[in-house]
CSV table of C-alpha atoms in Angstrom, one decimal:
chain,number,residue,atom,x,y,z
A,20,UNK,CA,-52.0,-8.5,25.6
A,21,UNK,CA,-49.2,-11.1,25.4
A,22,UNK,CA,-49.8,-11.1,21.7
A,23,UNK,CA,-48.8,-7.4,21.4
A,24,UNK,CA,-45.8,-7.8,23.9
A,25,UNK,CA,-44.5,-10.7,22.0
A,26,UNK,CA,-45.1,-9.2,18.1
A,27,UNK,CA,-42.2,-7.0,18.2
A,28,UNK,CA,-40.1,-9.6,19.9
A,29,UNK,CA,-40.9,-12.1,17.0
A,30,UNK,CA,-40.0,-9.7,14.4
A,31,UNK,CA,-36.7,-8.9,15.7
A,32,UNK,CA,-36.5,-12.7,15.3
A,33,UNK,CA,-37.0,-12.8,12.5
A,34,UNK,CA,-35.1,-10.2,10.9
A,35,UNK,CA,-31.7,-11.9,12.5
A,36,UNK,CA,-32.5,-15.2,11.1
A,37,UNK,CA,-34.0,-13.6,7.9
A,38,UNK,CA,-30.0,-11.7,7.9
A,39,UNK,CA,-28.4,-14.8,9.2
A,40,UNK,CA,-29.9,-16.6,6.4
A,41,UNK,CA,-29.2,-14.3,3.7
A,42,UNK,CA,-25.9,-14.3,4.2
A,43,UNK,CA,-25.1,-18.1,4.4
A,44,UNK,CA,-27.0,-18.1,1.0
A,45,UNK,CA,-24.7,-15.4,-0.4
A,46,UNK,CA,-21.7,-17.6,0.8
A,47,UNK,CA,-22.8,-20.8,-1.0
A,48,UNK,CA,-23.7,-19.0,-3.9
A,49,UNK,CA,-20.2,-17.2,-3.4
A,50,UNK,CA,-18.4,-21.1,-3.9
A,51,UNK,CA,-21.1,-22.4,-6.2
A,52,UNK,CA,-19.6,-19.5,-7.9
A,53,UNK,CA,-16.1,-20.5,-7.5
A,54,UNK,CA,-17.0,-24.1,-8.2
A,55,UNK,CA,-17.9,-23.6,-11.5
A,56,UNK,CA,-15.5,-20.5,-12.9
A,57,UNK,CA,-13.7,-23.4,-14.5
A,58,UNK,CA,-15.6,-23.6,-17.4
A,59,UNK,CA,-16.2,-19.9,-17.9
A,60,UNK,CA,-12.6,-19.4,-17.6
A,61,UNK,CA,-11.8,-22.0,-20.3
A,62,UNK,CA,-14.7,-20.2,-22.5
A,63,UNK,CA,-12.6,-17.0,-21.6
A,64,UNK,CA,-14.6,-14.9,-24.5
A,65,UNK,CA,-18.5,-15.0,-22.2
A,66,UNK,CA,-15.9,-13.2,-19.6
A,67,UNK,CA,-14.5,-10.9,-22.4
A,68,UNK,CA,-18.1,-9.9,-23.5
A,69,UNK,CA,-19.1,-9.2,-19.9
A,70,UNK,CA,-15.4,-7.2,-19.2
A,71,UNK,CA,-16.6,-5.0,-21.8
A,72,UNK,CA,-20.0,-4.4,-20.6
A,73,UNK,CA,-19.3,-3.4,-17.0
A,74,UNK,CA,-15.7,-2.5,-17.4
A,75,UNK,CA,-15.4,-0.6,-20.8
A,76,UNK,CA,-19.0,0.7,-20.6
A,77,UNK,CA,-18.1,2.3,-16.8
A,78,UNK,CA,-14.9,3.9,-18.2
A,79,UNK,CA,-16.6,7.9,-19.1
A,80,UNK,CA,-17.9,7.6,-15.4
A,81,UNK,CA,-14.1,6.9,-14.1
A,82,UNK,CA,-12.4,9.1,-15.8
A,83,UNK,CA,-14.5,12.1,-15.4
A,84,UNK,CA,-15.4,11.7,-11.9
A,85,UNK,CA,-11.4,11.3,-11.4
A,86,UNK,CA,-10.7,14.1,-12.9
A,87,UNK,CA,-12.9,16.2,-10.3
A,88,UNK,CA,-12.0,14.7,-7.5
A,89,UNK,CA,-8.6,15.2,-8.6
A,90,UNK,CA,-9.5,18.9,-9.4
A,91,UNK,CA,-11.2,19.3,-6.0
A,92,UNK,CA,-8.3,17.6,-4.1
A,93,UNK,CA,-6.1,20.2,-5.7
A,94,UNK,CA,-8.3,23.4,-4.7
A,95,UNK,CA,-9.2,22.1,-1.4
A,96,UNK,CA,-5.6,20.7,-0.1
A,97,UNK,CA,-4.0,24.0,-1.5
A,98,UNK,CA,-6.2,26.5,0.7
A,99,UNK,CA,-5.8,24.0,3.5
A,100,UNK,CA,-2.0,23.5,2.9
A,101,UNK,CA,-1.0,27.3,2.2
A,102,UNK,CA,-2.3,28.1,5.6
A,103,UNK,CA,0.8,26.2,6.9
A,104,UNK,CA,3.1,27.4,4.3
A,105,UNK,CA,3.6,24.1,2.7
A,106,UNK,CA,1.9,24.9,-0.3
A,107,UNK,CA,4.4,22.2,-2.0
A,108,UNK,CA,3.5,19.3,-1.0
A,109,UNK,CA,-0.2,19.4,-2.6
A,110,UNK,CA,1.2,16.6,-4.6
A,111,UNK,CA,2.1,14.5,-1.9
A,112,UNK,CA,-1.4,15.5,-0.6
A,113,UNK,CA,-3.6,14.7,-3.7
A,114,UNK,CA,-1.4,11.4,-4.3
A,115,UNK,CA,-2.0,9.6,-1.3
A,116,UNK,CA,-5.6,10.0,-0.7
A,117,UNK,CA,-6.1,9.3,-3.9
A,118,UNK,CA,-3.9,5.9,-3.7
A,119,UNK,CA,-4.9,4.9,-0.3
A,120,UNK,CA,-8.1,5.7,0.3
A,121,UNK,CA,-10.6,8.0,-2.3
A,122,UNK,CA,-9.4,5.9,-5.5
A,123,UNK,CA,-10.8,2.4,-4.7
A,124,UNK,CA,-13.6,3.6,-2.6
A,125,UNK,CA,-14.9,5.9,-5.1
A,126,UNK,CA,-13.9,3.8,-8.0
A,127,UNK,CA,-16.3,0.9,-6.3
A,128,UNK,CA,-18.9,3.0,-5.2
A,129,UNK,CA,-19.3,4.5,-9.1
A,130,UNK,CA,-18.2,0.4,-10.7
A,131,UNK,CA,-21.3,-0.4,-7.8
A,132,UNK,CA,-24.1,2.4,-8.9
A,133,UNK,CA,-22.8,1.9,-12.8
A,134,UNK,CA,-22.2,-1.4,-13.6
A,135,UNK,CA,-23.6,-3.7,-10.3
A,136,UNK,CA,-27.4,-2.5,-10.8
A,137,UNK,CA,-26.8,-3.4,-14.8
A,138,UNK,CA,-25.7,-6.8,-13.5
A,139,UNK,CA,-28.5,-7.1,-11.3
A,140,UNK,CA,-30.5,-6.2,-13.1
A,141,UNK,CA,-30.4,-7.9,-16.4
A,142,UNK,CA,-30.0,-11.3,-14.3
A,143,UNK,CA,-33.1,-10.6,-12.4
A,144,UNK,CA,-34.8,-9.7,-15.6
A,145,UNK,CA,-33.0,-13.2,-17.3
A,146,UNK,CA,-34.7,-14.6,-14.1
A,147,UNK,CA,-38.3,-13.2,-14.2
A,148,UNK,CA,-38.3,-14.1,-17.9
A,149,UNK,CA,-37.9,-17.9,-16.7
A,150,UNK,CA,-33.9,-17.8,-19.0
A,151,UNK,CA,-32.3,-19.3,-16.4
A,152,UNK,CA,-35.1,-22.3,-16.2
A,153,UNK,CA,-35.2,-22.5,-19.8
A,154,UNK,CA,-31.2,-23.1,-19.4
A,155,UNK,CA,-31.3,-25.7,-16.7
A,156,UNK,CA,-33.9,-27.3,-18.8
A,157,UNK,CA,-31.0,-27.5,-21.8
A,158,UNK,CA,-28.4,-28.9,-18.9
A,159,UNK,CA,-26.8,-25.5,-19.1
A,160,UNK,CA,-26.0,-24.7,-16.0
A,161,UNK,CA,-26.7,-21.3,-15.7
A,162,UNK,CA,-24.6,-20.1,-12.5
A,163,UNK,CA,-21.7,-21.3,-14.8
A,164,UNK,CA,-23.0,-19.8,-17.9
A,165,UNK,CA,-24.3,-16.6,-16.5
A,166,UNK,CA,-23.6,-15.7,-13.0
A,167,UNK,CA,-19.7,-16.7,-13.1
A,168,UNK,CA,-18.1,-14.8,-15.9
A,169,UNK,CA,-19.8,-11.7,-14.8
A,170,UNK,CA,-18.2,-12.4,-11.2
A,171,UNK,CA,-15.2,-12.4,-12.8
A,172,UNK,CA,-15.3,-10.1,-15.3
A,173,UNK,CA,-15.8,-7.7,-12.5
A,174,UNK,CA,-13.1,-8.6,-10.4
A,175,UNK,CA,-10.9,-7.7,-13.0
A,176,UNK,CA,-12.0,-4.9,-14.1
A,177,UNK,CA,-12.7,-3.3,-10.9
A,178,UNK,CA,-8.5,-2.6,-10.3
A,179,UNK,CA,-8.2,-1.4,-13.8
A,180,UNK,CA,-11.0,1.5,-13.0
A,181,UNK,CA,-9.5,1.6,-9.7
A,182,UNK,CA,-6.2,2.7,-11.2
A,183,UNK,CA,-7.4,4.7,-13.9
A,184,UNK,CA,-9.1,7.1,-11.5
A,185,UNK,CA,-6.2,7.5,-9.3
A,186,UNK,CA,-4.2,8.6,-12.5
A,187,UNK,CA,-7.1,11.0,-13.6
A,188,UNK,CA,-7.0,12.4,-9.8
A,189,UNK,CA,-3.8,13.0,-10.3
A,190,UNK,CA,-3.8,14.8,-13.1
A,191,UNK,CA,-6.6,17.1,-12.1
A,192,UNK,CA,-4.7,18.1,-9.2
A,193,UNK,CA,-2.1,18.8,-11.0
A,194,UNK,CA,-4.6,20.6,-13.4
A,195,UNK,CA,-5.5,22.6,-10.9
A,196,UNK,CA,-2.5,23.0,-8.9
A,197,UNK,CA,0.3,23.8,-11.2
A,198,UNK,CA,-1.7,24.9,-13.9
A,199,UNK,CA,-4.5,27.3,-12.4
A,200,UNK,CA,-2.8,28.3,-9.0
A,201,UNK,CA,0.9,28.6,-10.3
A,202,UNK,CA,2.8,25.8,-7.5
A,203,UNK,CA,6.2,24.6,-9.6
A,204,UNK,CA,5.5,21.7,-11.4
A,205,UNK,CA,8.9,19.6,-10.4
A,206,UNK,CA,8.1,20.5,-6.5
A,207,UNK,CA,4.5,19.1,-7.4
A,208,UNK,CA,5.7,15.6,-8.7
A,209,UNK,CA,8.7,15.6,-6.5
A,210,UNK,CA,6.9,15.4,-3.5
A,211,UNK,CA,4.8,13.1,-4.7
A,212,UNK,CA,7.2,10.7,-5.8
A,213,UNK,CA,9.1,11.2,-1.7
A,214,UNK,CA,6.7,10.5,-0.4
A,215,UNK,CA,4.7,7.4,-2.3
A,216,UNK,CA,6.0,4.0,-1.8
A,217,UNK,CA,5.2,1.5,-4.5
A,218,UNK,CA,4.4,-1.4,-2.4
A,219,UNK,CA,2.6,0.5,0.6
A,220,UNK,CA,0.6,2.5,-1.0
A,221,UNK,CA,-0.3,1.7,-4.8
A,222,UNK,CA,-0.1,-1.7,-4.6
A,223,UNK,CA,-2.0,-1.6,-1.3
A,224,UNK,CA,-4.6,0.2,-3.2
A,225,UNK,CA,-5.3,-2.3,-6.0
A,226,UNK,CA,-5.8,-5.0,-3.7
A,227,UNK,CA,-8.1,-3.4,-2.0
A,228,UNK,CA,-9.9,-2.7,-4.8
A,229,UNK,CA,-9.4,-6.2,-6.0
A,230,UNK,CA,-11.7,-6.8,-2.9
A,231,UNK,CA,-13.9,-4.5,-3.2
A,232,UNK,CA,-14.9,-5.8,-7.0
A,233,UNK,CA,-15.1,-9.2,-5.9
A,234,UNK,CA,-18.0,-8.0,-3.0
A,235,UNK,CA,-19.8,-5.5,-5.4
A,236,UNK,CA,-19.8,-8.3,-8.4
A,237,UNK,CA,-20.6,-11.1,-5.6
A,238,UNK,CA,-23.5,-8.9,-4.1
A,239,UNK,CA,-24.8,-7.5,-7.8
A,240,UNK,CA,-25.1,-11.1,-8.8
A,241,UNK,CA,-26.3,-12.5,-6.0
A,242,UNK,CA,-29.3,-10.3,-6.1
A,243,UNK,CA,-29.9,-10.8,-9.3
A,244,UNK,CA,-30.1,-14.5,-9.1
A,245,UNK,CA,-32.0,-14.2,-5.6
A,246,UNK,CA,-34.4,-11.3,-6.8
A,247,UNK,CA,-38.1,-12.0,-6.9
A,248,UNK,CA,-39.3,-12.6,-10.5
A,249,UNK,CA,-41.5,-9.9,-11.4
A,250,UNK,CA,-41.1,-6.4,-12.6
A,251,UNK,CA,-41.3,-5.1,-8.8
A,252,UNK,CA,-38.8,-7.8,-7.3
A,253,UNK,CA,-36.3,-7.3,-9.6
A,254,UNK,CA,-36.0,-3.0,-8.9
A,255,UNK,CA,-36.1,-3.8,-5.4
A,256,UNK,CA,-33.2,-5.8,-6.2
A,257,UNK,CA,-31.1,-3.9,-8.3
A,258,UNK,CA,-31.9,-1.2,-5.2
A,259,UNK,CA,-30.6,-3.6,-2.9
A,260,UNK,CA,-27.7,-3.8,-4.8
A,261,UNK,CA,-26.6,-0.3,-4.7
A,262,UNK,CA,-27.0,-0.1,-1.2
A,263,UNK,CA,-25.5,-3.0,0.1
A,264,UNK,CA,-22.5,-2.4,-2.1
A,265,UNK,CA,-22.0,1.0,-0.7
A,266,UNK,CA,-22.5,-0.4,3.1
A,267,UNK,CA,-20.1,-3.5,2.4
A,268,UNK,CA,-17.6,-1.1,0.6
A,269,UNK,CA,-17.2,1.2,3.2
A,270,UNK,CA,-17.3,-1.6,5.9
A,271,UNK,CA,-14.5,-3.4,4.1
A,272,UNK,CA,-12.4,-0.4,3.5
A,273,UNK,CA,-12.5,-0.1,7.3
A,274,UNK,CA,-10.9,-3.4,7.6
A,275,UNK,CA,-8.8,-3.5,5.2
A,276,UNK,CA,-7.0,-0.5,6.0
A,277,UNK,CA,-6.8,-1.4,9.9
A,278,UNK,CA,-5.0,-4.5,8.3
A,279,UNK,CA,-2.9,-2.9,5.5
A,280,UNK,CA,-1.6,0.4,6.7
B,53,UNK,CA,-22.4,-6.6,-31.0
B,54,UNK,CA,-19.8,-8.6,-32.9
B,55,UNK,CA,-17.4,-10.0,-30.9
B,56,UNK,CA,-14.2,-8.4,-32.9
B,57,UNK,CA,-15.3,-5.3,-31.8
B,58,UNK,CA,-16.0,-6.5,-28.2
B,59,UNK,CA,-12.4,-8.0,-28.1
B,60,UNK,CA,-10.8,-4.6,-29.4
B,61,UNK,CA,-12.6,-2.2,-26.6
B,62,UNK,CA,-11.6,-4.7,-24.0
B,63,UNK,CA,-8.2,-5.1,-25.1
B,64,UNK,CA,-8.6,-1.1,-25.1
B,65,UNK,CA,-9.5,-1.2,-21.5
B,66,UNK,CA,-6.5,-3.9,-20.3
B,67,UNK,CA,-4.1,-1.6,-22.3
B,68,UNK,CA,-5.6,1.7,-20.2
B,69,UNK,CA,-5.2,-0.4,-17.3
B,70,UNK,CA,-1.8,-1.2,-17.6
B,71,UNK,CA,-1.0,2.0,-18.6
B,72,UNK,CA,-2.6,3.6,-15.3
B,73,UNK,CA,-0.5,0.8,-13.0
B,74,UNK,CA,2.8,2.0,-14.8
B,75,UNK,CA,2.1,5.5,-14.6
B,76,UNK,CA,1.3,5.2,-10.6
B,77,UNK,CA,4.6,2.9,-10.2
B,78,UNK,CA,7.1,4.9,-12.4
B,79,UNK,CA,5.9,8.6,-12.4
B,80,UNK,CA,3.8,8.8,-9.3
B,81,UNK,CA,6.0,6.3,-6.6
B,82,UNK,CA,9.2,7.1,-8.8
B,83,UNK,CA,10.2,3.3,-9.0
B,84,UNK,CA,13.6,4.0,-11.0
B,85,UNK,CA,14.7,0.2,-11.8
B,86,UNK,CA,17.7,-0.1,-10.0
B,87,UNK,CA,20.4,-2.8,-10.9
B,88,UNK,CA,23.5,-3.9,-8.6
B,89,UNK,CA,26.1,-3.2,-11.0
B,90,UNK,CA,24.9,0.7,-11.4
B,91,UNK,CA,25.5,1.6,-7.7
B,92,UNK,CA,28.0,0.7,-4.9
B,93,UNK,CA,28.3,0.7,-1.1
B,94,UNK,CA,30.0,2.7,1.5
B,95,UNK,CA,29.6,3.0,4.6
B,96,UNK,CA,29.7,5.5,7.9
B,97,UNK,CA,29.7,4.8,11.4
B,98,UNK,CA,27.5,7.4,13.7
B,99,UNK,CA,27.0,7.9,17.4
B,100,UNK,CA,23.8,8.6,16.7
B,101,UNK,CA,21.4,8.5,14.2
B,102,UNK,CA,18.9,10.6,15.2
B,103,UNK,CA,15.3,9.9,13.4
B,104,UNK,CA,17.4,8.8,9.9
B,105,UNK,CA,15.7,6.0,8.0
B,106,UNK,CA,16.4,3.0,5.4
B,107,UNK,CA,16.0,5.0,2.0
B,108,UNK,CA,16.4,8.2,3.2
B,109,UNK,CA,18.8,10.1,0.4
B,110,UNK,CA,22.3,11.1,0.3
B,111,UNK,CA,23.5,14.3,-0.9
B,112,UNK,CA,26.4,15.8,-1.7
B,113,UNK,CA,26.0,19.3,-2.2
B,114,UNK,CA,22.3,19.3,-2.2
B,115,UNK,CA,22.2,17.0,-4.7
B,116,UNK,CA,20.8,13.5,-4.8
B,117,UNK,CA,23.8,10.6,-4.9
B,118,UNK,CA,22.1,7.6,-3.6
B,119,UNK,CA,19.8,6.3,-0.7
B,120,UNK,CA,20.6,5.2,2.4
B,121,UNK,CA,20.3,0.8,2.5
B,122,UNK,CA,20.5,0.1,5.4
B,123,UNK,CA,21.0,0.9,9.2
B,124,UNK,CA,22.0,-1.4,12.2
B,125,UNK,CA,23.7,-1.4,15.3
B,126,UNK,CA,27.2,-2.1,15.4
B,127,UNK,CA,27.8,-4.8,18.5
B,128,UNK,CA,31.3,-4.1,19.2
B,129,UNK,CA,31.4,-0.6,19.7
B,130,UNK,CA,27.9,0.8,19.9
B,131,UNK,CA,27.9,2.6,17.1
B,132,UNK,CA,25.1,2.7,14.4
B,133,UNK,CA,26.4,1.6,11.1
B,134,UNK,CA,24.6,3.1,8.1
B,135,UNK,CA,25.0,1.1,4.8
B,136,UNK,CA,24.5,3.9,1.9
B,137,UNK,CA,24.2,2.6,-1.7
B,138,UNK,CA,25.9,5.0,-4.1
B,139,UNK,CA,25.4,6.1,-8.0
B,140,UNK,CA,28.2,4.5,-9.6
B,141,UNK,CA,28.8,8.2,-11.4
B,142,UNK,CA,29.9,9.7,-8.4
B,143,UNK,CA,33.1,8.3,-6.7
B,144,UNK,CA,34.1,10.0,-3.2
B,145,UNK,CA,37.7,10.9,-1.9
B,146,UNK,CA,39.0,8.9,1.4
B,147,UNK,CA,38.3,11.7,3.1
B,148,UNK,CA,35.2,12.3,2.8
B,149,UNK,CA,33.4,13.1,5.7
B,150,UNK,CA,29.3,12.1,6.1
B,151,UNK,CA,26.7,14.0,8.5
B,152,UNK,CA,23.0,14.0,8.8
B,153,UNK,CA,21.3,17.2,8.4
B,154,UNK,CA,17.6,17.5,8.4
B,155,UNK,CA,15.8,19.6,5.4
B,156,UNK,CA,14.2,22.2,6.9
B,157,UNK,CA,13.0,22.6,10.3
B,158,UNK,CA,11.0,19.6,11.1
B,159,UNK,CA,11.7,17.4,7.8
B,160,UNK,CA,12.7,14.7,6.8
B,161,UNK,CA,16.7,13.9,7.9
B,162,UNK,CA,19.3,12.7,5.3
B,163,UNK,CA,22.9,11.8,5.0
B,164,UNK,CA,25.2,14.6,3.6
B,165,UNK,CA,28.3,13.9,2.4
B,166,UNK,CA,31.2,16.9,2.0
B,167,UNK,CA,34.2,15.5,-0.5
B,168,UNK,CA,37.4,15.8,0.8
B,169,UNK,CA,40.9,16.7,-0.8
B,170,UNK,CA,42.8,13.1,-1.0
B,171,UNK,CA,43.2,12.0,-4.5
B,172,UNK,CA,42.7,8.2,-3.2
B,173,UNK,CA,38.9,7.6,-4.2
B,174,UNK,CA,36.5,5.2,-2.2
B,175,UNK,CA,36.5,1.8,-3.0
B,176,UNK,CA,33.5,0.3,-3.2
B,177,UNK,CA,32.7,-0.9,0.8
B,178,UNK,CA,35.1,1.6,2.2
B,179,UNK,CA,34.2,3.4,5.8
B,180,UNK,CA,33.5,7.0,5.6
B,181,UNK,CA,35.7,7.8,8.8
B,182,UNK,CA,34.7,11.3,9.2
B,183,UNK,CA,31.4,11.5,10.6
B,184,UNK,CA,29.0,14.1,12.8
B,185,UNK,CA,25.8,12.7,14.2
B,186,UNK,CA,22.5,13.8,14.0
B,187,UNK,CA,21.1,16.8,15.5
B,188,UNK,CA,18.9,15.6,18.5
B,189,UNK,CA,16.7,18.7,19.2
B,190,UNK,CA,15.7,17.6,22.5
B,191,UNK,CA,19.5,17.1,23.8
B,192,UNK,CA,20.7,20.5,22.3
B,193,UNK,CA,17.5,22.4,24.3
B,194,UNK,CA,18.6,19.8,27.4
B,195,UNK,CA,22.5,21.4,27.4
B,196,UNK,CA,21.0,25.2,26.9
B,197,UNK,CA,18.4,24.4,29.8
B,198,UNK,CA,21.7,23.6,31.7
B,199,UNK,CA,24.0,26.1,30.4
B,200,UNK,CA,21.4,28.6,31.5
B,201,UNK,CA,20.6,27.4,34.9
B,202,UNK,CA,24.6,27.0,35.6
B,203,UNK,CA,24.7,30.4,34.1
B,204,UNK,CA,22.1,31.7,36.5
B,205,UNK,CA,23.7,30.0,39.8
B,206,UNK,CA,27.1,31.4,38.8
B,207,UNK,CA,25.3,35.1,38.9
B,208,UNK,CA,23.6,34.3,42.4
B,209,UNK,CA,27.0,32.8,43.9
B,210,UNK,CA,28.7,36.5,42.8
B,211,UNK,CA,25.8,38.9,44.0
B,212,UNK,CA,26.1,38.3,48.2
């Protein structure tokens, strides 16, 4: 009887400290991470090749998904807009939500889905494969070799993709707005350029997508180092990944904009 | 892969990345690099101000001549002082005379400035003298409220 009163009890338990615990693991990893960027840094070419797998390699995503968001932005904010006659300031419209808010989010959530799960992935692969032992074995340490230029590759990509789909946005609103609805093309840009500020709202944007690649790479990594070494461990993982990405993401974005704006 | 070919698609990438950042700053938030020596200040003193802020434009004649710097309040005489920097390729007369007109119903408001006749230009830091404040819609529906009801108590004095 007490057993069965006290069961549910002790799993909530255990699920906090399980949480607790998982998260003061991902911040040691997070400076055992920073600790040893030095080297990777110095051997800037491991960060190079890794830019080019989860930056260069997520590009086709960015810009076509930019493009219809931007497209849909365009068709959307028009039939909203015309209804109060302001029609014109689709570009103001389009711009800002793409700046502020739809750009990074959406720029992490794809980066997350496309290039966080490859991370996790191959690490947790590396892992179940015993690399990473075979590495420590050699004296190579493997956070340094392996784990840290990815974390940084990521971070550093993450604003260029971030940027790139705002200026694909942009251009399929204009795409649809000047060129398949007909609004003037100077009112389109004009009220764009009124009413963006460089320093509120684009660079705003890139630093919060500078965060947001720093948790996606953080979390992809960590899961991959953390994942359970066989073939099932290691998709539950690179699942893990995807979601807690898009929770943290959203979360963040919460913050950061009460802070920013 | 070999790790020439790595380096090029990366350096790709940076390149598209840098290319996006100046596109947002120059075409999308219109970051026109502005040096001191291409524009020059004058200034206008207003009673009020109304809802006019720091970079709104200037006009003259619709057309844009500068931005307004910035705005304080004057502690001698109460009076807000708007700074506006001016395209050096546009001088003004002396008596030139500066209001603040909103675009449109419920847009955004801006300094307009009407060139006078005096062949003496503005030198750069001269005081518009001529100046009309802002259109406060609340006070202008305040006096007609007033006007009206006077209006109506004038009527009721004459009718016994």
């Amino acid at each position: 009887m007490l057993e069965t009163l006290l069961s549910p009890l002790r799993k909530l338990g255990h699920w906090v400290i399980e949480a607790i615990w998982r998260l003061g693991m991902i911040s040691r990893f997070f400076v055992a991470i920073l600790m040893n960027s030095g080297q990777s840094l110095l051997r800037f070419h491991l960060v190079i090749r890794e830019m080019y797998f989860s930056g260069v390699l997520s590009l086709i995503i960015i810009v076509v998904s930019g493009l219809f968001v931007g497209m849909v932005l365009g068709l959307q904010g028009y039939t909203t807009l015309v209804r109060f006659g302001s029609a014109d300031a689709l570009g103001a419209l389009v711009a800002l939500s793409l700046l502020r808010e739809l750009g990074p989010v959406l720029a992490a959530l794809l980066f997350a889905s496309r290039a966080g799960s490859a991370m996790t992935a191959e690490i947790g692969l590396m892992k179940a494969t015993e690399q990473l032992d075979a590495m420590s074995v050699m004296a190579v340490n493997p956070v340094a070799r392996v784990v840290a230029p990815r974390f940084w590759a990521g971070v550093l990509s993450m604003p260029i993709l971030a940027a790139l789909f705002n200026v694909m946005g942009i251009i399929g609103g204009y795409a649809v707005g000047v060129l398949m609805i007909g609004l003037d093309s100077g009112s389109y840009w004009s009220q764009m350029q009124a009413n963006v500020d460089l320093h509120v709202d684009v660079v705003n944007g890139l630093i919060k997508s500078l965060f947001f690649g720093m948790a996606v790479t953080l979390i992809a990594v960590y899961e991959g180092f953390d994942a359970t070494p066989t073939a099932a461990g290691v998709s539950a993982a690179t699942t893990r990944t995807v979601v807690t990405s898009a929770l943290v993401i959203l979360a963040l974005d919460f913050v950061l904009t009460a802070f920013m704006f | 892969m070999k790790r020439s070919i790595i380096d090029l698609w990366v350096g790709i990438f940076v390149a598209i990345g840098l290319a996006s950042i100046a596109f947002l700053s120059l075409k999308v938030a219109n970051l026109t690099p502005q040096s001191a020596d291409k524009s020059y200040v004058l200034y206008a003193e207003f009673d009020n101000i109304g809802g006019l802020k720091v970079k709104a434009p200037v006009k003259a004649a619709g057309v844009l001549v500068g931005r307004v710097s910035s705005i304080e309040l004057d502690p001698k005489n109460y009076m807000a002082r708007v700074n506006l920097s001016i395209d050096s390729q546009y001088s003004f007369s002396q008596d030139t005379s500066a209001e603040i007109l909103t675009a449109g119903l419920l847009g955004e408001q801006y300094v307009g400035l009407v060139q006078g006749g005096d062949p003496e230009d503005l030198k750069p830091g001269g005081r518009i003298a001529l100046t009309s404040s802002a259109l406060v819609l609340e006070q202008l529906i305040g006096k007609f409220m007033t006007s009206f009801a006077e209006g109506g108590a004038a009527k009721d004095d004459k009718q016994p």
